[in-house]
Coordinates of C-alpha atoms in Angstrom, one line a residue:
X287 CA 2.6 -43.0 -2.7
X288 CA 1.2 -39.5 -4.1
X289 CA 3.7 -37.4 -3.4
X290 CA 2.5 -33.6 -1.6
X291 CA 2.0 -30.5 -3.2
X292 CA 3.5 -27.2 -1.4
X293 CA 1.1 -24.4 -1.5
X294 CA 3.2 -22.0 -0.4
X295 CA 1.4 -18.9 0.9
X296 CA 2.9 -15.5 0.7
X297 CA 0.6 -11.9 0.4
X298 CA -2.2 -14.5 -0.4
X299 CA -3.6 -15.6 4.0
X300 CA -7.2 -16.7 3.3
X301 CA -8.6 -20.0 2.0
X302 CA -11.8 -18.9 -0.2
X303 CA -10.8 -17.4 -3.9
X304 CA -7.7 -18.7 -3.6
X305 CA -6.7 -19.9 -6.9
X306 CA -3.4 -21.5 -5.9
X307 CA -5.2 -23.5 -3.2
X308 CA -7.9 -24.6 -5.5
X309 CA -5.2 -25.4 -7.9
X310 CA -3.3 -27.0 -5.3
X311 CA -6.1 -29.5 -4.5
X312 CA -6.6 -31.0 -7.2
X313 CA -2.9 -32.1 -7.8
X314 CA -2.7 -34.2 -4.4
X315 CA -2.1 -34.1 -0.6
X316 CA -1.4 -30.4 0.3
X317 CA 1.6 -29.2 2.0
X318 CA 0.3 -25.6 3.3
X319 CA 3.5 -23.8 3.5
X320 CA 4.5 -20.1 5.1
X321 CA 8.2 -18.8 5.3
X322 CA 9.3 -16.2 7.9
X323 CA 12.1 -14.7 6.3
X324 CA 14.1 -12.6 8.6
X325 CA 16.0 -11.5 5.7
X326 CA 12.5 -10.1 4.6
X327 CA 11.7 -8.4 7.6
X328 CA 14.9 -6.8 8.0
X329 CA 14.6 -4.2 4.8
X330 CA 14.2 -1.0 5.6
X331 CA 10.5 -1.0 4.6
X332 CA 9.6 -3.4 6.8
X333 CA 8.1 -2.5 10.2
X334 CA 6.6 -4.3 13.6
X335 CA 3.2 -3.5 12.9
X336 CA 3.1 -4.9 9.9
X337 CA 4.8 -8.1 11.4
X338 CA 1.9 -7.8 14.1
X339 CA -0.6 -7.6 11.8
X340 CA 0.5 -10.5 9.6
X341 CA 0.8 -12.7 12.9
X342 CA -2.8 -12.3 13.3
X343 CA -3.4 -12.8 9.9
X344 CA -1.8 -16.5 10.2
X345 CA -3.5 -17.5 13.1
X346 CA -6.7 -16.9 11.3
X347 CA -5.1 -19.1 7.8
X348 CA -4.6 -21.7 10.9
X349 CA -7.6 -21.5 12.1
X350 CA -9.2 -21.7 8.5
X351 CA -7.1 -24.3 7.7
X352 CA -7.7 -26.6 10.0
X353 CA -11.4 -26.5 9.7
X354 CA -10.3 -28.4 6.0
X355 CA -8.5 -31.0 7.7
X356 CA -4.9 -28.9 6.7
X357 CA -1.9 -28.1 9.1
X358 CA 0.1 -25.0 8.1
X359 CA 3.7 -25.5 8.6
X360 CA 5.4 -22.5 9.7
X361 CA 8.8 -22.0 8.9
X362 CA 11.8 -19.7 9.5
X363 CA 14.6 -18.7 7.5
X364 CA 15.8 -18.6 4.0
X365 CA 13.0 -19.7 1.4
X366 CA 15.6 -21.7 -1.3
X367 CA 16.9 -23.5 1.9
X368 CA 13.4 -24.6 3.6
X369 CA 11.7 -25.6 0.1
X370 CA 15.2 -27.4 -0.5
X371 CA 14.6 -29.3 3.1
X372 CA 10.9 -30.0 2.1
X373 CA 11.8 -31.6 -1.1
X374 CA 14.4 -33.7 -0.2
X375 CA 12.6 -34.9 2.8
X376 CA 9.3 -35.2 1.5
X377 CA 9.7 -35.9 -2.4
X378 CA 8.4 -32.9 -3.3
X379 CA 8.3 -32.3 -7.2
X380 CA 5.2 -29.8 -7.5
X381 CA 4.5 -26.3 -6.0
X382 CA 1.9 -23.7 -6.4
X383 CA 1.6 -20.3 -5.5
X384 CA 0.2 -16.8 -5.9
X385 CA 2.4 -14.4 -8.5
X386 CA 3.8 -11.6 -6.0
X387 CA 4.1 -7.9 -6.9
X388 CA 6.2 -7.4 -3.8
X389 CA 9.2 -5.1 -3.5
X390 CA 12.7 -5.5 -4.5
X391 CA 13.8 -8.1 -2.1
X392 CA 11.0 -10.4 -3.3
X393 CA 11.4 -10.0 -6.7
X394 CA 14.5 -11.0 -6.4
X395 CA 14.2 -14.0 -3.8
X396 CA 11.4 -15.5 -6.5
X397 CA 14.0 -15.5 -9.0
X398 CA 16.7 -17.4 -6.3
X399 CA 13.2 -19.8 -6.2
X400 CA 12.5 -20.3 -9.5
X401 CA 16.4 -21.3 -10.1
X402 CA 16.3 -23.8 -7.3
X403 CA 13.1 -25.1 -8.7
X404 CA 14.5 -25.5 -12.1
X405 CA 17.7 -27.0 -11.1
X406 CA 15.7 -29.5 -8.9
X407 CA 12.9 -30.6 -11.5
X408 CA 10.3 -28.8 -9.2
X409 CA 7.4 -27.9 -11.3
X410 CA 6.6 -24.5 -9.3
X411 CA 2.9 -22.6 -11.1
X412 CA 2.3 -19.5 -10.0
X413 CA -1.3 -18.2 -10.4
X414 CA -2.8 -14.8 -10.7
X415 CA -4.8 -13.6 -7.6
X416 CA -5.9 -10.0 -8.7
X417 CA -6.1 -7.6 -11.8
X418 CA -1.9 -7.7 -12.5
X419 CA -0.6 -9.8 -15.2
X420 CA 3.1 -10.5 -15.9
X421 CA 5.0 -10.5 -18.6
X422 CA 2.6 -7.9 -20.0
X423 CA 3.4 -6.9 -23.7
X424 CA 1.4 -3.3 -23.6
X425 CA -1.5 -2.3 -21.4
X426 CA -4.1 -2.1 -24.7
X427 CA -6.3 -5.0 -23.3
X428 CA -5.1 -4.7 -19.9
X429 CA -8.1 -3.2 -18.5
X430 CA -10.6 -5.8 -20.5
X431 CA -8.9 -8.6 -19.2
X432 CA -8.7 -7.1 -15.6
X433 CA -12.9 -6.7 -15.8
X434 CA -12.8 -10.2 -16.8
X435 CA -11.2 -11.8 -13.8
X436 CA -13.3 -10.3 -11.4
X437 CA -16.0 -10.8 -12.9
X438 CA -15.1 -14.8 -12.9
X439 CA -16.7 -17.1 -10.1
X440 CA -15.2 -16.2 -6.2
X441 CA -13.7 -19.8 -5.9
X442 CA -15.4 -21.5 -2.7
X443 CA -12.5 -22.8 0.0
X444 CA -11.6 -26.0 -1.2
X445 CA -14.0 -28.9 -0.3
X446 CA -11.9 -33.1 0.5
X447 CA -8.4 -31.4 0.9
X448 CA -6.0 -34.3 1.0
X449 CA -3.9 -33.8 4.2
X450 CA 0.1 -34.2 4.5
X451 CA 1.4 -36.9 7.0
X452 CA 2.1 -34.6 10.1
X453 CA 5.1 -32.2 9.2
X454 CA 7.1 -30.5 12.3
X455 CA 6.1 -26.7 12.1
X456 CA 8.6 -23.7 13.7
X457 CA 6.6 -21.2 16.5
X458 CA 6.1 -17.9 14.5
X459 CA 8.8 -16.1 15.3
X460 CA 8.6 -13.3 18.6
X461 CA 9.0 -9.6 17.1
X462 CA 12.2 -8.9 18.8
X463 CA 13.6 -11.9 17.3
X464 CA 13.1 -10.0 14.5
X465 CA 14.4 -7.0 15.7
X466 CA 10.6 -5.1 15.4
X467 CA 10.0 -3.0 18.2
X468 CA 7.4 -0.9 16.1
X469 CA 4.2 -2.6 17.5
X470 CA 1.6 0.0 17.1
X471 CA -0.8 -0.6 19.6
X472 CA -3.5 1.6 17.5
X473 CA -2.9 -0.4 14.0
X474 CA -6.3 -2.6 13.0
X475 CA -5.9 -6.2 14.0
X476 CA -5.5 -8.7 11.2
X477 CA -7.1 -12.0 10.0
X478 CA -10.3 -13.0 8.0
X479 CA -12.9 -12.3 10.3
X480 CA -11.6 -9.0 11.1
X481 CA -11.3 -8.4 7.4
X482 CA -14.9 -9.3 6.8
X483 CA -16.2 -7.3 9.8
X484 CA -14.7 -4.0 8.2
X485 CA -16.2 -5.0 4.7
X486 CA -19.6 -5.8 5.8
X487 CA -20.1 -2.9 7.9
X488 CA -18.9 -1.0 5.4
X489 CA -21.4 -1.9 2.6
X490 CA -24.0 -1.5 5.2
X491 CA -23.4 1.3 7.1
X492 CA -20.5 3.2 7.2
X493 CA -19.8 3.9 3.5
X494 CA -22.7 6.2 2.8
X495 CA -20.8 8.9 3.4
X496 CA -17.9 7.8 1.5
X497 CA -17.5 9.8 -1.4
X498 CA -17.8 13.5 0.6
X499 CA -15.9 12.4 4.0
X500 CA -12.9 10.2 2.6
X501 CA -10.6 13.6 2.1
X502 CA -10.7 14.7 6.1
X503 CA -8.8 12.2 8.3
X504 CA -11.1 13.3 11.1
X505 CA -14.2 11.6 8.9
X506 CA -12.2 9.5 6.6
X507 CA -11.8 6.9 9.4
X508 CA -15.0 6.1 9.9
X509 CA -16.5 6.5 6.3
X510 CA -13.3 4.7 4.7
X511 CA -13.4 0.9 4.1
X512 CA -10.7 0.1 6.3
X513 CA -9.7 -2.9 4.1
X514 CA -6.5 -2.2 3.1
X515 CA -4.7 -4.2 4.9
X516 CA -6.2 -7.2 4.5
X517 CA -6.0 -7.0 0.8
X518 CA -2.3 -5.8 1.3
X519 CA -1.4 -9.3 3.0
X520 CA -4.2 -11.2 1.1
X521 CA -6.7 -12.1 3.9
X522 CA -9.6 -11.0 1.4
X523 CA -9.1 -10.9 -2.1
X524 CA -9.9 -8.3 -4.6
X525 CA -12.4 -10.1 -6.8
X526 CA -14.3 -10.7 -3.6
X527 CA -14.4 -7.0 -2.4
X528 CA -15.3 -6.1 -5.7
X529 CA -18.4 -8.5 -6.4
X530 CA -19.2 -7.8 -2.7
X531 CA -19.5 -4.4 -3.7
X532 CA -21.4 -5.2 -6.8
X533 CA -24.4 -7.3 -4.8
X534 CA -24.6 -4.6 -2.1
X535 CA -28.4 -3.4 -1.8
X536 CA -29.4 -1.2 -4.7
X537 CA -32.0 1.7 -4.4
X538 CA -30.5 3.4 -1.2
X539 CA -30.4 6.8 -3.0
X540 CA -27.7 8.7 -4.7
X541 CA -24.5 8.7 -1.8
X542 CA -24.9 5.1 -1.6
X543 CA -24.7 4.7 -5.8
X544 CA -21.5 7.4 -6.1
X545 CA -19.7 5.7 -3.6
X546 CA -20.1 2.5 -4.6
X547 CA -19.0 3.6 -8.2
X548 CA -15.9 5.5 -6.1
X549 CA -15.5 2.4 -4.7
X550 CA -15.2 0.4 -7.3
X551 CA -12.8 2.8 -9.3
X552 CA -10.6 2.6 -6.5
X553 CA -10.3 -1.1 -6.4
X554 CA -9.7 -0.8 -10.0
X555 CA -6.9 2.1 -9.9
X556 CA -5.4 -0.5 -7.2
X557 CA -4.6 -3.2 -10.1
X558 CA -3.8 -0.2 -12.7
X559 CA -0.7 1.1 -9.9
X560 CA 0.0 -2.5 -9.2
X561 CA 0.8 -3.3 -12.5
X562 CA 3.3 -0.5 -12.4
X563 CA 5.4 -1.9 -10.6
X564 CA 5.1 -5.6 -12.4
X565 CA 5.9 -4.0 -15.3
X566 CA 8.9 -1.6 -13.9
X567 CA 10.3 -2.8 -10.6
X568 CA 12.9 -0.1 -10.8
X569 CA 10.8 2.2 -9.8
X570 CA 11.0 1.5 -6.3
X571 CA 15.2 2.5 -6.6
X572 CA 15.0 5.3 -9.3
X573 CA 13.2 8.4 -10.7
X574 CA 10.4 6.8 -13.4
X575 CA 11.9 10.1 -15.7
X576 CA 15.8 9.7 -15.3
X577 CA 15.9 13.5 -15.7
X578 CA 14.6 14.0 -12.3
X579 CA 17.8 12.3 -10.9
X580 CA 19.6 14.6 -8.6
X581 CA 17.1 17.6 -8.4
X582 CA 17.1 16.9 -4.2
X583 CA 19.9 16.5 -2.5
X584 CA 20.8 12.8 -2.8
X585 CA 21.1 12.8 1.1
X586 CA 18.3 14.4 3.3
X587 CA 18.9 17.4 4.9
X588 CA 19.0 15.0 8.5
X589 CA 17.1 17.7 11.2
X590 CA 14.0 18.4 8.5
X591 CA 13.9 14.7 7.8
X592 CA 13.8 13.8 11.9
X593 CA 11.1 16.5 12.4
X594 CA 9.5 15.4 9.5
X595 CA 9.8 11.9 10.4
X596 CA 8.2 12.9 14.1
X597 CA 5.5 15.0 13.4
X598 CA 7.9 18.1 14.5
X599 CA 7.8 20.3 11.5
X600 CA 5.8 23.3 13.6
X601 CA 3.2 22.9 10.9
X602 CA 0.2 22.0 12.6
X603 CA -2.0 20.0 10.3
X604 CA 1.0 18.1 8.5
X605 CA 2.3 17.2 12.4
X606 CA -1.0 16.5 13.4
X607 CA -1.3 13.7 10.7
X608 CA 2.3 12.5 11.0
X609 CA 1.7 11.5 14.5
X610 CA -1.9 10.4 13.8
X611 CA 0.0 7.4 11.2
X612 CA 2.8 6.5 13.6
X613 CA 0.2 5.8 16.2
X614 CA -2.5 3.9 14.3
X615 CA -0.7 3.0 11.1
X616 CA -3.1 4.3 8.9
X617 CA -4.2 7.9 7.2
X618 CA -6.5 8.7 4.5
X619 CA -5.6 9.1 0.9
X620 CA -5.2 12.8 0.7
X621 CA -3.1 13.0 3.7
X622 CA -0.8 10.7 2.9
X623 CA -0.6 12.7 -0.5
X624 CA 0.1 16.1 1.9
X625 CA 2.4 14.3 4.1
X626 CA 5.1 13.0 0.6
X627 CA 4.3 16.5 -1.0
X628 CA 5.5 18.5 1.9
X629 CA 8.7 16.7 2.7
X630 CA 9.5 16.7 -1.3
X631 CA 8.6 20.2 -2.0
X632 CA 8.6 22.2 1.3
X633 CA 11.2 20.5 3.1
X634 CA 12.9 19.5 -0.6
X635 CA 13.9 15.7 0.3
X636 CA 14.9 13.0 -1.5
X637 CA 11.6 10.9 -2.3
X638 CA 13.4 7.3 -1.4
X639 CA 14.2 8.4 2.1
X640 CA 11.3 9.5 2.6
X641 CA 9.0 7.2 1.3
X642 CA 10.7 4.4 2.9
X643 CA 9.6 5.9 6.2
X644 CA 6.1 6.0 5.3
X645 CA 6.3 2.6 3.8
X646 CA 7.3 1.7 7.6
X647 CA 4.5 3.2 9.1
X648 CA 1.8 2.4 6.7
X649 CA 0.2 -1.2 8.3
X650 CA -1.7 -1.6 4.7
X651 CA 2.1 -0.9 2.7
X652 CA 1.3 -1.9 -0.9
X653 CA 5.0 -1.6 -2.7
X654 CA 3.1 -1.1 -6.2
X655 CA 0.9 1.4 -5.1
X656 CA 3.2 3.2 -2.7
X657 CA 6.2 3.7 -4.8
X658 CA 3.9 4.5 -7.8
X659 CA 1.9 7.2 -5.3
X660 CA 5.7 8.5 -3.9
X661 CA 6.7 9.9 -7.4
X662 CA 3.7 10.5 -8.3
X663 CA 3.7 13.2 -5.1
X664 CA 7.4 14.3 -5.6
X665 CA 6.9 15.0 -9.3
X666 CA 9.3 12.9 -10.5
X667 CA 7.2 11.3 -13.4
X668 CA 7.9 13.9 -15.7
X669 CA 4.4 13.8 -17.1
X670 CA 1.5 14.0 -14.1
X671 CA 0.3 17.3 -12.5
X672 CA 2.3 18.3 -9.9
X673 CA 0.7 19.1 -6.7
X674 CA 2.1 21.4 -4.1
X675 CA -0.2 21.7 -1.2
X676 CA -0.4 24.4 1.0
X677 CA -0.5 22.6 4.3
X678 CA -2.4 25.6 6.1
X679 CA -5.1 25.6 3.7
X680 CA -5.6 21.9 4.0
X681 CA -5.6 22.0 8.1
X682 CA -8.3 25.2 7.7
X683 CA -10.2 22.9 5.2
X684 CA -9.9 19.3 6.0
X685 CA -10.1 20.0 10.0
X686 CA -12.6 23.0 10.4
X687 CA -13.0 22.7 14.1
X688 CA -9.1 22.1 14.7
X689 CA -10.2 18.6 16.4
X690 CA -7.8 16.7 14.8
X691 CA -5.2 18.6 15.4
X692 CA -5.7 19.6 18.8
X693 CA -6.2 16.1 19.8
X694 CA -2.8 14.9 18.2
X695 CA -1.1 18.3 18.9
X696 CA -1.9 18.8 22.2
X697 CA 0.6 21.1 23.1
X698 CA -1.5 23.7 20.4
X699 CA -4.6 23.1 22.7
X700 CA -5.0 26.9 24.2
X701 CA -4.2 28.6 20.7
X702 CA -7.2 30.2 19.4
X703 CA -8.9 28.4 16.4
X704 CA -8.4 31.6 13.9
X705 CA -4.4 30.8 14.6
X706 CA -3.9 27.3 15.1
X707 CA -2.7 26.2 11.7
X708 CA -0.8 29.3 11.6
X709 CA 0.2 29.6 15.5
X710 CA 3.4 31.8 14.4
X711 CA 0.7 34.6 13.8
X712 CA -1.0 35.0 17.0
X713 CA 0.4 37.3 19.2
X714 CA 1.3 35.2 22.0
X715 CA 3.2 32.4 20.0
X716 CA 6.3 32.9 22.0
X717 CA 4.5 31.2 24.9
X718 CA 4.6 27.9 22.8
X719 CA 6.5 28.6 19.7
X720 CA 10.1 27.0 20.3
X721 CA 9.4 26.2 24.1
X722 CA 6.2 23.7 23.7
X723 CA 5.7 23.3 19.8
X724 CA 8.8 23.7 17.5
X725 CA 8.6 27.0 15.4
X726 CA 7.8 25.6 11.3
X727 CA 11.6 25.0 10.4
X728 CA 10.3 26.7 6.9
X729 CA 7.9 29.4 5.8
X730 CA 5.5 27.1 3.7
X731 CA 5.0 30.4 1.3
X732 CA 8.4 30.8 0.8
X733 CA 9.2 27.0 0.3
X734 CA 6.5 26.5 -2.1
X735 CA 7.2 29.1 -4.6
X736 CA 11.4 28.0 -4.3
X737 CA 10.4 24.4 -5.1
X738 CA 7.8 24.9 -7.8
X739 CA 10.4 26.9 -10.0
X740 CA 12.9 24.3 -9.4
X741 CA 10.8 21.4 -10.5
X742 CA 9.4 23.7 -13.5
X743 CA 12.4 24.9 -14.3
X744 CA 13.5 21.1 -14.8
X745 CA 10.1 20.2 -16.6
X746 CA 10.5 22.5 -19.0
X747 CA 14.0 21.7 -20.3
X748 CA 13.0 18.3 -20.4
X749 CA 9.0 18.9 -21.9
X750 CA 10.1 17.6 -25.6
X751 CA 13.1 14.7 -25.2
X752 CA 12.7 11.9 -26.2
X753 CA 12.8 10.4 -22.0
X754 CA 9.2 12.7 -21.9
X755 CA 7.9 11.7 -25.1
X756 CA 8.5 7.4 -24.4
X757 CA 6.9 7.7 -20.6
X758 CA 4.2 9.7 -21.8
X759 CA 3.6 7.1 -24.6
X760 CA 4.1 4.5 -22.8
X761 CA 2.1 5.3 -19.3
X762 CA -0.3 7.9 -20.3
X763 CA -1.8 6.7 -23.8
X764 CA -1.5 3.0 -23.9
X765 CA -1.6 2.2 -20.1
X766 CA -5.1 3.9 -19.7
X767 CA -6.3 3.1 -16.3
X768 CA -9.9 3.2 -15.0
X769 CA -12.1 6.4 -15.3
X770 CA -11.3 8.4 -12.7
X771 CA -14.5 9.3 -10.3
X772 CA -15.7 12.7 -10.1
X773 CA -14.3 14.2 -6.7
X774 CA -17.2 15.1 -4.1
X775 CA -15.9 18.7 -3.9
X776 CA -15.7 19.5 -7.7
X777 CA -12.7 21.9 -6.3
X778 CA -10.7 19.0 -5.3
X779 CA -8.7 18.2 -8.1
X780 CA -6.2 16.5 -6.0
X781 CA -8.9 13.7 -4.8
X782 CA -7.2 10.7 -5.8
X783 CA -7.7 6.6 -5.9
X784 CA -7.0 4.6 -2.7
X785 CA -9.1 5.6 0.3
X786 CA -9.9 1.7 0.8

């Protein structure tokens, strides 16, 4: 008797370009395998939309499944202990799987895995499925090699699977068994064909104006891609977004050629961030330049991290944007780059609270590109530009008309437009100041200029030791990552990689 294979499915839910499928195919009868791990879903950047989302994204992998003649088993609990189950009840001595760039927690549940399968004679291969490659020596060929595997043939679903004898299967769990109460009701629903829906209309319609309305969350909704989610849990894979992008229609004029190119720099700055975090998990936990240790207070100042956390700051724009991601999980790049920059330099908090928060509300959370992003906004690199912005200018310049803000901060809706970001200097602000809308709990001038000396004052006594001279070394001259693309507005020099 052939014994079955697991395919054990983790940020990977789709069955075409799936190489660990494929793979798993051709070694015999297919065991498709997913783990609920409460443990998983209990870490504090774990959240109930994302557990929504993923729901949906495994009915679809049942759906798609099925249609090869495969059942996926569903089970809940701790991964060691259900593989262990599957092995000794079905024989198993062969697993495949997708390498994971997850956070700690899964790093370190991969390792439990790879013990069990070495103390059991379990032959466990774990296959690429995007631009990151472990064990990486330096990045010098990194970004060759990444070129080359998407440019490699998008692997077809797997054609005469070999089904396993019918194995019992656990009901997904209910969110509340999970404790998730954060369901989202505004998040993007998940699976494949919602996935492909997004793409498509994107390459045909909706990403013309990509490039110029991507910085505005009022117009970045629309003119965005909208696929980040789905390459987040896998329901679409990067090499097919980016040879999708590739075949689009040529000769539409010049908006559809620079955001296409945008496009495809942002796919690739996706890998480049990813591989971060392969290469240095700790930087989820601790400052990427250890000098940066301790310049906020190790414990958040609690009422600015609450209003922060609320969308009750009294700034209008950065409250407007907060509330805009808790209710529909998603923002656009340069907003979420506002949101980290003013809780780490206005409201001077710690970048691990805080970033765990967003992590939470993010639907499309990406640990290697969010904790990358996080210090990347705090200035806690030691070597990138550091970026303070001034959250009035960006509500006078990313929402003109006050729209978005009016419609997620309604209680601003009768103050006149020349005042709204800056309702403390109309005259009639104690009508709404402090009785409907919180008064800012700092002066964004003042904050500014008391944070940029701190974080200079710590660059410079830190510019030439040796810390600065081995990150800059290693991340700035061997890890080159993709060009970067030229920003619409050429005064925009925060524009940055991930408005997918």
């Amino acid at each position: 008797m052939t014994r079955p294979v697991i395919c054990w499915f983790k940020r990977d839910l789709r069955i075409a370009d799936h190489p660990a499928l494929t793979h798993a195919a051709r070694l015999g009868p297919v065991l498709p395998l997913y783990i609920v791990e409460p443990d998983l879903w209990a870490q504090p950047d774990a959240s109930g939309r994302q557990y929504g989302f993923l729901c949906e994204t495994l009915d679809s992998l049942r759906t798609d499944l099925a249609g090869l003649g495969l059942s996926l088993v569903i089970r809940t609990g701790d991964a060691v202990t259900i593989l262990e189950q599957l092995r000794s009840d079905l024989g198993v001595t062969r697993m495949v799987s997708h390498e994971e760039t997850g956070n700690g927690w899964s790093f370190a549940r991969d390792r439990r895995v790879a013990d069990w399968a070495r103390m059991q004679s379990v032959t466990w291969v774990e296959l690429p499925q995007c631009g990151v490659m472990r064990r990486l020596d330096n990045r010098d060929r990194w970004q060759s090699a990444r070129d080359g595997f998407m440019r490699e043939t998008v692997l077809p679903p797997p054609a005469d699977m070999r089904p396993v004898a019918e194995v019992e299967s656990d009901a997904v769990p209910a969110p509340q068994a999970l404790e998730l109460t954060d369901s989202c009701p505004g998040r993007q629903r998940g699976g494949w064909r919602a996935a492909t829906r997004a793409l498509d209309s994107f390459l045909s319609t909706r990403g013309e104006t990509y490039t110029r309305a991507m910085s505005s969350p009022l117009t970045g909704a629309r003119a965005c891609s909208r696929i980040s989610p789905h390459l987040a849990f896998g329901s679409l894979s990067v090499r097919e977004v980016v040879q999708a992008g590739r075949a689009a229609p040529q000769g539409r004029g010049a908006d559809w050629a620079r955001a296409m190119r945008s496009f495809q720099a942002r796919l690739a700055w996706r890998d480049h961030f990813m591989q971060k975090l392969e290469d240095e998990p700790a930087i989820e936990y601790r400052c990427l330049h250890p000098a940066y240790e301790g310049l906020r207070p190790a414990d958040p100042d609690p009422d600015r991290l609450a209003a922060w956390s609320r969308g009750e700051t009294g700034l209008p724009f950065v409250d407007a944007c907060m509330r805009s991601l808790i209710a529909t999980g998603w923002l656009n790049f340069r907003m979420r780059s506002m949101l980290m920059a003013v809780a780490s330099y206005h409201l001077w908090l710690d970048w691990r609270a805080t970033g765990t928060i967003l992590a939470r509300y993010f639907t499309d959370y990406e640990p290697g590109i969010h904790w990358s992003q996080t210090q990347m906004q705090s200035g806690t690199t030691g070597m990138n530009t550091i970026r303070i912005y001034n959250p009035v200018k960006q509500g006078l310049d990313q929402d003109p008309t006050g729209e978005f803000t009016r419609h997620w901060v309604p209680e601003l809706a009768g103050v006149p437009d020349a005042h709204l970001q800056r309702p403390w200097t109309w005259g009639a602000s104690n009508t709404v100041l402090g009785r409907e809308y919180p008064a800012p709990i700092v002066d964004p001038v003042a904050a500014a200029k008391a944070a940029k000396d701190a974080v200079y004052t710590r660059r410079h006594a830190h510019r030439g030791d040796a810390d600065t001279q081995a990150i800059v070394q290693k991340h700035a001259s061997r890890k080159r990552p993709p060009r970067k693309p030229r920003p619409a507005n050429p005064k925009d020099t925060a524009q940055l990689r991930f408005d997918l």
